[in-house]
Coordinates of C-alpha atoms and ligand atoms in Angstrom, one line a residue:
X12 CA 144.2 39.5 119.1
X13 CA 140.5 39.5 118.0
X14 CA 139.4 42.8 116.9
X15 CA 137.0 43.8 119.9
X16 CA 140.3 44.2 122.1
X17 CA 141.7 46.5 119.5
X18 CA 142.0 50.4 120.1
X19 CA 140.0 52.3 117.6
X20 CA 142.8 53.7 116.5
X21 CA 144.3 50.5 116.0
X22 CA 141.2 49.1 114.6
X23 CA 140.8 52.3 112.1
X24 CA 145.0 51.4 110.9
X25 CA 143.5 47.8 109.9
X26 CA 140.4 48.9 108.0
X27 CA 141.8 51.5 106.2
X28 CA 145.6 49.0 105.1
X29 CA 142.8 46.5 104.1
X30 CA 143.3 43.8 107.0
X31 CA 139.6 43.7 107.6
X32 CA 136.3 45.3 106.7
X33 CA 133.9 47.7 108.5
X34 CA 131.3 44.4 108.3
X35 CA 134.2 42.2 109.6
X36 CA 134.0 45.1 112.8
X37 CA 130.7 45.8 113.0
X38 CA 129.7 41.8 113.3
X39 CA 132.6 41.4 115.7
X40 CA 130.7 43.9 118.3
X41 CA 127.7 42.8 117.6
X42 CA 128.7 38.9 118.3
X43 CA 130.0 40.5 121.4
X44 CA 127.0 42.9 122.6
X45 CA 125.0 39.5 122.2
X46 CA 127.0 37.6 124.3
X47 CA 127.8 39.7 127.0
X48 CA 125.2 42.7 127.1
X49 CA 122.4 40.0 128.8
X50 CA 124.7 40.7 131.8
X51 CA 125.7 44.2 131.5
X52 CA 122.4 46.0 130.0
X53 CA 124.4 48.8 128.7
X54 CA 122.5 49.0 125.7
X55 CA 119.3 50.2 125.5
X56 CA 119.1 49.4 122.2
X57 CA 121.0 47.7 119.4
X58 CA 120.5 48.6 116.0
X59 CA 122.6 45.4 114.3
X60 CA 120.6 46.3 110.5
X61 CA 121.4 49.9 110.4
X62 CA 125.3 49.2 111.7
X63 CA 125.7 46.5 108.9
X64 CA 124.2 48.5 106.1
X65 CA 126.4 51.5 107.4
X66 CA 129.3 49.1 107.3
X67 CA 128.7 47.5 103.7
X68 CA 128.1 51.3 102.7
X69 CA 131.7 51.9 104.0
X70 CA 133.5 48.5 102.8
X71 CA 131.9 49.3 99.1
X72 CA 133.3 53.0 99.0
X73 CA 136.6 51.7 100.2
X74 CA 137.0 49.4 97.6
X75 CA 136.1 51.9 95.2
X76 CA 138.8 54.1 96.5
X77 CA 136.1 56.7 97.1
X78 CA 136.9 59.3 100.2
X79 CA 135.6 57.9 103.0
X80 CA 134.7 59.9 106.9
X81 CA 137.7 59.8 109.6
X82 CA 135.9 57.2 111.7
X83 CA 134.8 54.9 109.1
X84 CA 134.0 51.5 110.3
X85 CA 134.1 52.2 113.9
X86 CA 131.2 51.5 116.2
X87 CA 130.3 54.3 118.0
X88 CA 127.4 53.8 120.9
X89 CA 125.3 56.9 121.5
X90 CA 123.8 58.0 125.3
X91 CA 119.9 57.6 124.5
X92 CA 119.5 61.3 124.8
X93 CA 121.0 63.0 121.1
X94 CA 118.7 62.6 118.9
X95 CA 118.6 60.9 115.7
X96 CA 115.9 61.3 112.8
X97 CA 113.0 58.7 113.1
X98 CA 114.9 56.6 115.7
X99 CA 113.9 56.1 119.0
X100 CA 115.4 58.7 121.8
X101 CA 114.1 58.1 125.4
X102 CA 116.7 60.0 127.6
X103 CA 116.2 57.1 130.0
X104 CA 112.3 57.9 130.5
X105 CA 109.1 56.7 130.1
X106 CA 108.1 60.0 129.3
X107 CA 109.8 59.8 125.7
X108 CA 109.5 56.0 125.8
X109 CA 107.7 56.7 122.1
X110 CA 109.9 60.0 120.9
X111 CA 111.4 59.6 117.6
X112 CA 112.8 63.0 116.5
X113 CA 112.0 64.5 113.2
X114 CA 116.0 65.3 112.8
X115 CA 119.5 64.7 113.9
X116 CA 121.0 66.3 116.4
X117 CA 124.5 67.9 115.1
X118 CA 126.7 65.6 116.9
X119 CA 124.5 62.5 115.5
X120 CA 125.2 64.2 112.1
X121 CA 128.5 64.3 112.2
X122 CA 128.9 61.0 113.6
X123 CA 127.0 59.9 110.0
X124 CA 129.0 62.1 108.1
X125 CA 132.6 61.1 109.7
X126 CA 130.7 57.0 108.5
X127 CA 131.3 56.1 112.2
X128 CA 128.7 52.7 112.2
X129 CA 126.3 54.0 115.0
X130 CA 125.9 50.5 116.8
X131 CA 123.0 51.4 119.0
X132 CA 121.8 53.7 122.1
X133 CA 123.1 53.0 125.5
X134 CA 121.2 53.3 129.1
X135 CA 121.1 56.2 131.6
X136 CA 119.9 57.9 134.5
X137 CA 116.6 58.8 133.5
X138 CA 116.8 62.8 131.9
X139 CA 120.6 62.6 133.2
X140 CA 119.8 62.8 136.8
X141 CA 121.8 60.7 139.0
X142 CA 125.1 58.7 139.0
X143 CA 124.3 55.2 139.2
X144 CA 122.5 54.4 136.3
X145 CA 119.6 53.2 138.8
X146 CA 117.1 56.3 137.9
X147 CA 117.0 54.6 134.4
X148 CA 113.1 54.0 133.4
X149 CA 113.8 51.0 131.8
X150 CA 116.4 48.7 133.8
X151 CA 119.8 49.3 135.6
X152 CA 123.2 48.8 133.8
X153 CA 126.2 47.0 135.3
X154 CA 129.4 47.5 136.0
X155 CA 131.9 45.1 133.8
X156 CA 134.1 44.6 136.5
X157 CA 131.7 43.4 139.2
X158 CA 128.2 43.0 138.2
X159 CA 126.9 43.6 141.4
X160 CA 128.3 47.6 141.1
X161 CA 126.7 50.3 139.7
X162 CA 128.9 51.3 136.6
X163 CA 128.4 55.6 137.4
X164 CA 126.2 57.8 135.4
X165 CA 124.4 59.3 133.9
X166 CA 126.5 57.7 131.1
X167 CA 126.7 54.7 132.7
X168 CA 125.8 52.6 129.7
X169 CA 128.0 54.7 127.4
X170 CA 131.0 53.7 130.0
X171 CA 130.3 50.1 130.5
X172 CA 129.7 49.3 127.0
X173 CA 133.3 50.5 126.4
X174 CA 134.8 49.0 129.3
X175 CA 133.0 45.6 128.2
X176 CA 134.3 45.6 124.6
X177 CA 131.1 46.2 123.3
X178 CA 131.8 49.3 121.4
X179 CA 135.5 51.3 120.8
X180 CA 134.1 54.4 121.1
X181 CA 131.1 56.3 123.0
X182 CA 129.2 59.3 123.0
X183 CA 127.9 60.8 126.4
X184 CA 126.8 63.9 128.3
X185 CA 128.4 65.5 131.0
X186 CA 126.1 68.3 133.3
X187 CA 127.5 67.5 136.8
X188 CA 130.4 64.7 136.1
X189 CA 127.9 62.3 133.8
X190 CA 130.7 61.2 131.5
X191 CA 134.0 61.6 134.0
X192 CA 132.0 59.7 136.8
X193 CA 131.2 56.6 135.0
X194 CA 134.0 56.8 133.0
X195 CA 136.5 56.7 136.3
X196 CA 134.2 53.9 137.9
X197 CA 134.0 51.6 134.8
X198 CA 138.0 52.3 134.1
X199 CA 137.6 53.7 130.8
X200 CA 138.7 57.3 129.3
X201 CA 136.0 60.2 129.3
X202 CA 136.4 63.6 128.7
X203 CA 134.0 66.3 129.6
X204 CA 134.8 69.3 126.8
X205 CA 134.7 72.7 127.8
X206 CA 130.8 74.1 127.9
X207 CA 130.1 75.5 124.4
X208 CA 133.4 73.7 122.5
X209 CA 130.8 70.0 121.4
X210 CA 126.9 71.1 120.1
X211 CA 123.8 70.8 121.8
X212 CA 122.0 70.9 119.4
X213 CA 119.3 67.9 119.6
X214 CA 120.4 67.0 122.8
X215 CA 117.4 66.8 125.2
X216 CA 118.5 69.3 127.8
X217 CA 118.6 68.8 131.5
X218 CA 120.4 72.0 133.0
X219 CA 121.2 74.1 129.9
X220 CA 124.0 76.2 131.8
X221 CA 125.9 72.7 132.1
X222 CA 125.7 70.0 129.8
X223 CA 128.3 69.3 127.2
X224 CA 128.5 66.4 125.2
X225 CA 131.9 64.9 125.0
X226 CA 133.7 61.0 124.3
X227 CA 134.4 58.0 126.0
X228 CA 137.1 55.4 124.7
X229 CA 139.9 53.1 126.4
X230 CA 142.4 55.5 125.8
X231 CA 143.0 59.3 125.6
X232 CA 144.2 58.8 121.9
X233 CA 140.5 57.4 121.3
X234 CA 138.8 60.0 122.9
X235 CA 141.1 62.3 120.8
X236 CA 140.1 60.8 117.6
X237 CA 136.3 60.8 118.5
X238 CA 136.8 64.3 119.8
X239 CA 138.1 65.6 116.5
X240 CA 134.6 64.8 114.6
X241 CA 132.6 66.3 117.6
X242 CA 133.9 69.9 118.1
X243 CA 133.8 73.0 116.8
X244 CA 131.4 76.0 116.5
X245 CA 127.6 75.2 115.3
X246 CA 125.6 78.1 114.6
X247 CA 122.2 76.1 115.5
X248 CA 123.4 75.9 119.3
X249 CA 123.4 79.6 120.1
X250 CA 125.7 78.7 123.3
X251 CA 128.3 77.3 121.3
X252 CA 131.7 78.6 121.2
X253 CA 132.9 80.6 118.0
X254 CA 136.2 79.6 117.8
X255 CA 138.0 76.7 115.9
X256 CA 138.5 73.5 117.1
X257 CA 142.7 72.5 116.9
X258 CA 143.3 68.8 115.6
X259 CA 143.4 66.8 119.2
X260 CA 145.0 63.8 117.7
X261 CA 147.7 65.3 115.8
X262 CA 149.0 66.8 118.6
X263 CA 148.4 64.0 121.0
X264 CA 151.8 62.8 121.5
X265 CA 153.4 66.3 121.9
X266 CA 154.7 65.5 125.5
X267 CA 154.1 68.8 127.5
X268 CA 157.6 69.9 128.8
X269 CA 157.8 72.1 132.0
X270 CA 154.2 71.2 133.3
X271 CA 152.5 73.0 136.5
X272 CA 150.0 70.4 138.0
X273 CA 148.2 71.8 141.5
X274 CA 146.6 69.2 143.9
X275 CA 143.3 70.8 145.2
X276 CA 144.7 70.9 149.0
X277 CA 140.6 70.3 149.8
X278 CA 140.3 67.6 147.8
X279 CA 141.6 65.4 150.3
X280 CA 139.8 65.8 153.3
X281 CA 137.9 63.5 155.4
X282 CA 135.5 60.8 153.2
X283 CA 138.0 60.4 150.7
X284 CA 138.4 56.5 150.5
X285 CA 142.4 55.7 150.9
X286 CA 142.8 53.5 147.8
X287 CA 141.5 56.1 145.9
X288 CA 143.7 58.8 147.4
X289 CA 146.8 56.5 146.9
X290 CA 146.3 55.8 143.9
X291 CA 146.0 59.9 142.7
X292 CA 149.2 60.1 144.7
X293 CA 150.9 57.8 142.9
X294 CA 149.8 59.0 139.2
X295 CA 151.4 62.6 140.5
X296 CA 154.3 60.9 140.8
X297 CA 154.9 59.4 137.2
X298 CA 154.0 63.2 136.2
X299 CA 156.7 64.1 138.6
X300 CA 159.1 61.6 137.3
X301 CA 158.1 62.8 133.3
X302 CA 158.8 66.4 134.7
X303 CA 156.1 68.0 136.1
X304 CA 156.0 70.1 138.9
X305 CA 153.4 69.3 141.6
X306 CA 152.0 71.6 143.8
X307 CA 149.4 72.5 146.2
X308 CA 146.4 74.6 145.3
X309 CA 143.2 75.9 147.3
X310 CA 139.6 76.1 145.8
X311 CA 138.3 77.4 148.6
X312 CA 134.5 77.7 147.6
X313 CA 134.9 74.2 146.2
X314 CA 132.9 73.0 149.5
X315 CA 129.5 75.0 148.1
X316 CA 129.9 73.3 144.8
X317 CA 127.4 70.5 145.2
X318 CA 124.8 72.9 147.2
X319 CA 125.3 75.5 144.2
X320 CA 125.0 72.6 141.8
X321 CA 121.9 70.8 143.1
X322 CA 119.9 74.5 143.1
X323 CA 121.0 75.7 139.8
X324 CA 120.5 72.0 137.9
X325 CA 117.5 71.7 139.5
X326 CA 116.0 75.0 138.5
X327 CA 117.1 74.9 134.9
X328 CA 115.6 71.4 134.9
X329 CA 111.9 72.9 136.1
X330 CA 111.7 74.7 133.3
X331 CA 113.7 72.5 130.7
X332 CA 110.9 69.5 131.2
X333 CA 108.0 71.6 131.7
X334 CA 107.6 70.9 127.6
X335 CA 106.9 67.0 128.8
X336 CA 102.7 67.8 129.0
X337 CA 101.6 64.9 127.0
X338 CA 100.5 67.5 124.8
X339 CA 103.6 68.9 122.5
X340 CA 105.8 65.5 123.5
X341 CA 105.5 62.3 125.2
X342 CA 103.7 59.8 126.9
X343 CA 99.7 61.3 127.5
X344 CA 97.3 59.7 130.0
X345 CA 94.4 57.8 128.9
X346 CA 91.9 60.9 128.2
X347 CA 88.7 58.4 128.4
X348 CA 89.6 57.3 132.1
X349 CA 90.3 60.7 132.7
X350 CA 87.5 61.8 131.4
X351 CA 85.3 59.1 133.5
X352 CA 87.2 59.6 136.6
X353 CA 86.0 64.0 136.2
X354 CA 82.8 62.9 135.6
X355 CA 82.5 60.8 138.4
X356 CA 84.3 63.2 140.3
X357 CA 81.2 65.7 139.5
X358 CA 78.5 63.2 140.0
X359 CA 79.3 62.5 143.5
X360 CA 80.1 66.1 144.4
X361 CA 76.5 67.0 143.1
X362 CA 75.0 64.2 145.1
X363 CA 76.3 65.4 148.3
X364 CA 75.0 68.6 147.7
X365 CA 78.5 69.9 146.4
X366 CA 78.0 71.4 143.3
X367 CA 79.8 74.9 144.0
X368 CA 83.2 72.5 144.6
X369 CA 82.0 70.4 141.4
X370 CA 82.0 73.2 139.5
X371 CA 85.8 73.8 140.7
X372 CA 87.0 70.8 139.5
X373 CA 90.1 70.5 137.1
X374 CA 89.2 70.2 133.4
X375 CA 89.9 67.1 131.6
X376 CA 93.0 69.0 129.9
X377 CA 94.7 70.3 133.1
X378 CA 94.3 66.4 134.7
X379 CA 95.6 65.1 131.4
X380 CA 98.5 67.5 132.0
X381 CA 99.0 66.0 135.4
X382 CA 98.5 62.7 135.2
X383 CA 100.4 62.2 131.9
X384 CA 103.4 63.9 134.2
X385 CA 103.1 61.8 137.1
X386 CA 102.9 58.4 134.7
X387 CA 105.7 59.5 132.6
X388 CA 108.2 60.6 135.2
X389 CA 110.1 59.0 137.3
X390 CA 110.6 59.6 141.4
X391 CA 114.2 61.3 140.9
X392 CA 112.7 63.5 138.1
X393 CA 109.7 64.8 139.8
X394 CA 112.1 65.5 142.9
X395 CA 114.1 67.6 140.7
X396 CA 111.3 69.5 139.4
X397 CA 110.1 70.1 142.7
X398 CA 113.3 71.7 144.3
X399 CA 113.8 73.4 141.5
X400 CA 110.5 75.2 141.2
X401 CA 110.4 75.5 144.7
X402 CA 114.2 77.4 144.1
X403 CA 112.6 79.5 141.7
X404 CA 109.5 80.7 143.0
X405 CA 108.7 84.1 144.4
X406 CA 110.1 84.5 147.8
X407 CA 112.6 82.1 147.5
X408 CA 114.4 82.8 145.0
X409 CA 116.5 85.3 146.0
X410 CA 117.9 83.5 148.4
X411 CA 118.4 80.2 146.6
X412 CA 118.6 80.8 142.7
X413 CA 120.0 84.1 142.7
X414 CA 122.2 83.5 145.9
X415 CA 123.8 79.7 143.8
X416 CA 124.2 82.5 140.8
X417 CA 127.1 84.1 143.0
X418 CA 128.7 81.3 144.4
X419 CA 128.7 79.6 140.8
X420 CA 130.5 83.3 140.4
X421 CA 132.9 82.6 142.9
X422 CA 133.9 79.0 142.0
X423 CA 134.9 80.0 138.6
X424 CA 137.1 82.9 140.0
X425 CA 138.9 79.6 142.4
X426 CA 139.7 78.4 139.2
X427 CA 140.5 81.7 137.7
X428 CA 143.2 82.3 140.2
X429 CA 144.6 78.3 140.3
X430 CA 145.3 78.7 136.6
X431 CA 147.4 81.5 137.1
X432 CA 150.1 79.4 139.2
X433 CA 149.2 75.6 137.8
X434 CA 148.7 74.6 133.9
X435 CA 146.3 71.9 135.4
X436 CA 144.5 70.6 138.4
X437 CA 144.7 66.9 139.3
X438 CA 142.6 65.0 141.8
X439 CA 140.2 62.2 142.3
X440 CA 137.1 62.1 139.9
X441 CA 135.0 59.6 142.6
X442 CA 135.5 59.6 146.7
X443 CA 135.4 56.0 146.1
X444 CA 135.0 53.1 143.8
X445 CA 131.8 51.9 142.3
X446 CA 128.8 51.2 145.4
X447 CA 126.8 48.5 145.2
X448 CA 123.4 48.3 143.5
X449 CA 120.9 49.6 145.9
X450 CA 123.5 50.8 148.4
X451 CA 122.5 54.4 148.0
X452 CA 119.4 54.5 145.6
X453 CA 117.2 55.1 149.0
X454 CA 119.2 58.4 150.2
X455 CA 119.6 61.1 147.6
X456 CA 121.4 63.4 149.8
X457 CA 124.0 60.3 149.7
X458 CA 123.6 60.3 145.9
X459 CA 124.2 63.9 145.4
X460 CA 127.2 64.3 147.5
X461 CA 128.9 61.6 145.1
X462 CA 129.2 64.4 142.3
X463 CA 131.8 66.3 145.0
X464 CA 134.7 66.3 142.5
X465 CA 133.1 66.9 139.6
X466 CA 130.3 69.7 139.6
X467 CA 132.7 72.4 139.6
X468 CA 134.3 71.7 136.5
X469 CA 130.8 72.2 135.1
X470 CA 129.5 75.4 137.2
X471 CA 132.8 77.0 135.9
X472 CA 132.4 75.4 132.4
X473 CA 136.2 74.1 132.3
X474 CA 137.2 71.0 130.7
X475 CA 137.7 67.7 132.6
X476 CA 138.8 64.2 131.6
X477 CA 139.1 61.1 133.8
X478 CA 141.8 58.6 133.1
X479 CA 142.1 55.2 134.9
X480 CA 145.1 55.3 137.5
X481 CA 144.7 52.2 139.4
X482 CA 142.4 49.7 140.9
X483 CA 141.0 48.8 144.5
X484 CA 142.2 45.6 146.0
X485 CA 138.4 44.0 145.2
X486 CA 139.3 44.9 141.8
X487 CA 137.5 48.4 140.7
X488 CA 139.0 50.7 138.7
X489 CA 140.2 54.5 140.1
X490 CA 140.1 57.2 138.1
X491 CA 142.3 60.2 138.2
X492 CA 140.7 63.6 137.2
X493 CA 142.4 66.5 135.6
X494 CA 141.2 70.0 134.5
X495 CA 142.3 73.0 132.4
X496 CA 141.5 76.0 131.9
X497 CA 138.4 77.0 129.1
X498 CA 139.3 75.8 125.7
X499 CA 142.3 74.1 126.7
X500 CA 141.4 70.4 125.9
X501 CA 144.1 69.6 124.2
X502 CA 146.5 70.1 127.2
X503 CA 144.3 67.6 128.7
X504 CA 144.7 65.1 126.1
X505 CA 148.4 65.6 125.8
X506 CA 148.5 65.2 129.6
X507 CA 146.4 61.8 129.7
X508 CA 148.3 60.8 126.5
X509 CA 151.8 60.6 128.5
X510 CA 150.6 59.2 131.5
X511 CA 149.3 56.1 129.2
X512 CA 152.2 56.2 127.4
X513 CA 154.0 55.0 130.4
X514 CA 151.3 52.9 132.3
X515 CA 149.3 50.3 131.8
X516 CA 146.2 50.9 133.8
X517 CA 144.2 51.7 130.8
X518 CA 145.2 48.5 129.2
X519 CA 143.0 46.4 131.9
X520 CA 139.9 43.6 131.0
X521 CA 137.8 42.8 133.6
X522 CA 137.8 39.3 134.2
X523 CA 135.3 37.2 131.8
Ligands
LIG615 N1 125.1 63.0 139.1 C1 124.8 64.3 138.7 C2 123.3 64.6 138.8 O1 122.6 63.7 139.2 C3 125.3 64.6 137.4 C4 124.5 64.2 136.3 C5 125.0 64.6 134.9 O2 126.2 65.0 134.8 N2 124.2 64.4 133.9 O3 122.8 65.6 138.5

């Protein structure tokens, strides 16, 4: 079996008994991002000297029998929004097209210190924003298993870059269902940690209240393994949690004995596509036939999720990129044009006997603010920024910020309540398989009510994880979604660990 097909786990058994060599890895992915990511464009970019010096850095200590990290000589591809000292971080925009942080961001760091090779930076939806991968600045990313398909986002390149065998392991972000989404379309394993348990620090925020960082991998093992290096309390990310973080892997193949899974009895409603609700049928039943107990649940403010989510994100994200001036960061507008085009501005105002409205005109500075914002974001962005300062403003936002406050309230007392009958809640991550390319990038309502399944898990800050669970009869991958209460990760892990343990979904290639 050539090493690209390997589990990391597998893959880390072999470096580390001496069958092969970090280099011997490291080339093997990067002979296969070269011929396969043409196609794909999940990588943004590739950085093939910095993973082979990592590598050789690794082999050396090996055979030195110096300690090495507990992910030495695995790739790991990183969402292009962490940042990492003196590389290039663009968050998928323009605006940040030249942005090359003066530090590492803690997950980054410990990435290094664990002597994971970082392989290079994968594509997104631009800031985060959207689910396609389409709102990427640069160029859309496709889905492995039919390139015509969007592969999910925002960690869309993070997902098809695993699902391609183009890296083991991935890092991505998760605000509304940005690492479960993708992960569920491109029939990989993602898992969205609860908010506070992975830093933040040096991420590039979007909606501050939401995002959490969390893996992507083939299997929940993987993401277990990956998981390990990334938690835990970091006293630079004031919202992260002060508690330990348990050993996910050891525990992985604890099977859970007596376990309480609740179907969201709203989950399946109209607009749920019928492959995709067989197929979560079905994976309840191998839990029922390891043991568990199924039953049915209510969430019943689950139907103001996407409303609540698409105020709240948007607000925090008004204020979040206001820092993008061309000033303090990012791309600036040419000053000289914008300093010709005021002065022309003037000239012809004073000519036709305007010179009270020439006096009024915008400085050079407050144009340079705006024009290097208009350049350097892209349509989804600026849409966001408007609702969200709209949501804020005075007058309004009583009833839209403050009012999405209580619901958010609400939601997370749903889930409150469902945890005291149910140890976890199972249900589909996506309505349906991956769209098209293009099929919904000209509606955003259409866009936004794709994130149905998986805001709430991020209003109520609970953990998620999407595991692959069957396939559509074109052939896309189904991903089944389960949650657990705050903290309780490792119940998820367990929980995706013995459904893999008995099927095979998660052992799929899409066709070469
Ligand atoms: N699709 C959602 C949005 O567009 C979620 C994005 C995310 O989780 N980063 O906001």
């Amino acid at each position: 079996m050539s090493l690209i097909q390997l589990s990391a786990g597998e893959l880390l058994d072999r470096l580390n008994s001496g069958q092969t060599t970090a280099v011997d890895v490291a080339t093997a992915f990067l002979t296969r991002i070269e011929a396969k990511d043409f196609q794909i464009q999940a990588f943004l970019r590739v950085d093939r000297e910095g993973a082979l010096a990592a590598a050789e850095s690794v082999d050396r200590r090996r055979r030195q029998n110096q300690p090495v990290g507990p992910l030495a000589g695995l790739p790991v591809a990183v969402k292009d929004l962490l940042c990492a000292r003196g590389e290039l971080t663009t968050c998928g925009s323009k605006i940040l097209a030249n942005f090359r942080p003066p530090y590492d961001s803690t997950v980054v760091e410990k990435l290094r210190a664990a002597d994971a090779i970082l392989i290079g930076r994968t594509n997104m939806d631009e800031f985060a924003m959207g689910g396609s991968n389409e709102n990427s600045a640069y160029f859309p990313t496709r889905n492995p298993w039919n390139l015509d398909c969007i592969p999910g986002g925002s960690s869309g390149g993070a997902a098809a870059c695993v699902a391609a065998g183009m890296a083991p392991l991935s890092i991505g972000s998760d605000t509304g269902g940005s690492i479960r989404q993708p992960a569920a379309l491109c029939g990989v394993t993602g898992l969205k940690p609860t908010y506070g348990r992975v830093s933040r620090y040096g991420l590039v925020a979007f909606a501050s209240s939401l995002d959490q960082v969390g893996p992507l991998a083939r299997t929940a093992q993987d993401v277990a393994l990956l998981l390990d290096v990334i938690a835990g309390h970091d006293p630079r990310d004031a919202t992260s949690i002060p508690a330990p973080s348990p050993p996910y892997l050891r525990s992985i193949e604890q099977p859970l004995s007596g376990l309480r899974i609740g179907l969201v009895r709203e989950h399946f409603g109209p607009g749920l596509d019928s492959e995709v609700e067989s197929a979560v049928r079905e994976a309840c039943r191998v839990y029922e036939s390891l043991g568990a107990k199924i039953s049915e649940i209510s969430l019943p403010h689950g139907k103001y999720a996407v409303a609540t989510y698409y105020i709240i994100a948007p607000c925090e994200a008004s204020s979040n990129l206001a820092r993008y001036d061309g000033v303090h960061y990012g791309h600036r507008s040419d000053e000289s044009a914008i300093h010709e085009a005021l002065e022309r501005d003037r000239r012809q105002l004073v000519a036709a006997g305007q010179s009270e409205k020439a006096e009024q005109l915008d400085n050079v500075l407050v144009r340079m603010y705006r024009r290097s914002r208009a350049e350097g974001f892209g349509p989804e962005v600026k849409r966001r920024i408007m609702l969200g300062a709209y949501a804020l403003s005075a007058g309004y936002y009583d009833a839209f910020y403050l009012k999405a406050l209580k619901v958010r309230r609400l939601i997370r007392q749903d889930f409150d309540r469902a945890f005291e009958q149910v140890d976890l809640i199972a249900g589909p991550v996506t309505a349906t398989p991956a769209f098209k390319l293009g099929e919904k990038s000209g509606d955003p309502l259409a866009m936004y009510l794709v994130d149905l399944y998986t805001v709430s898990a991020n209003l109520a800050g609970l953990p998620g994880i999407s595991l692959p669970c069957g396939f559509s009869a074109e052939g896309l991958p189904i991903g089944l979604q389960l949650q657990a209460p705050p903290l309780q990760e490792e119940r998820l892990l367990r929980a995706a660990h013995m459904f893999q343990s008995v099927t095979d979904w998660h052992g799929r290639r899409p066709r070469e």
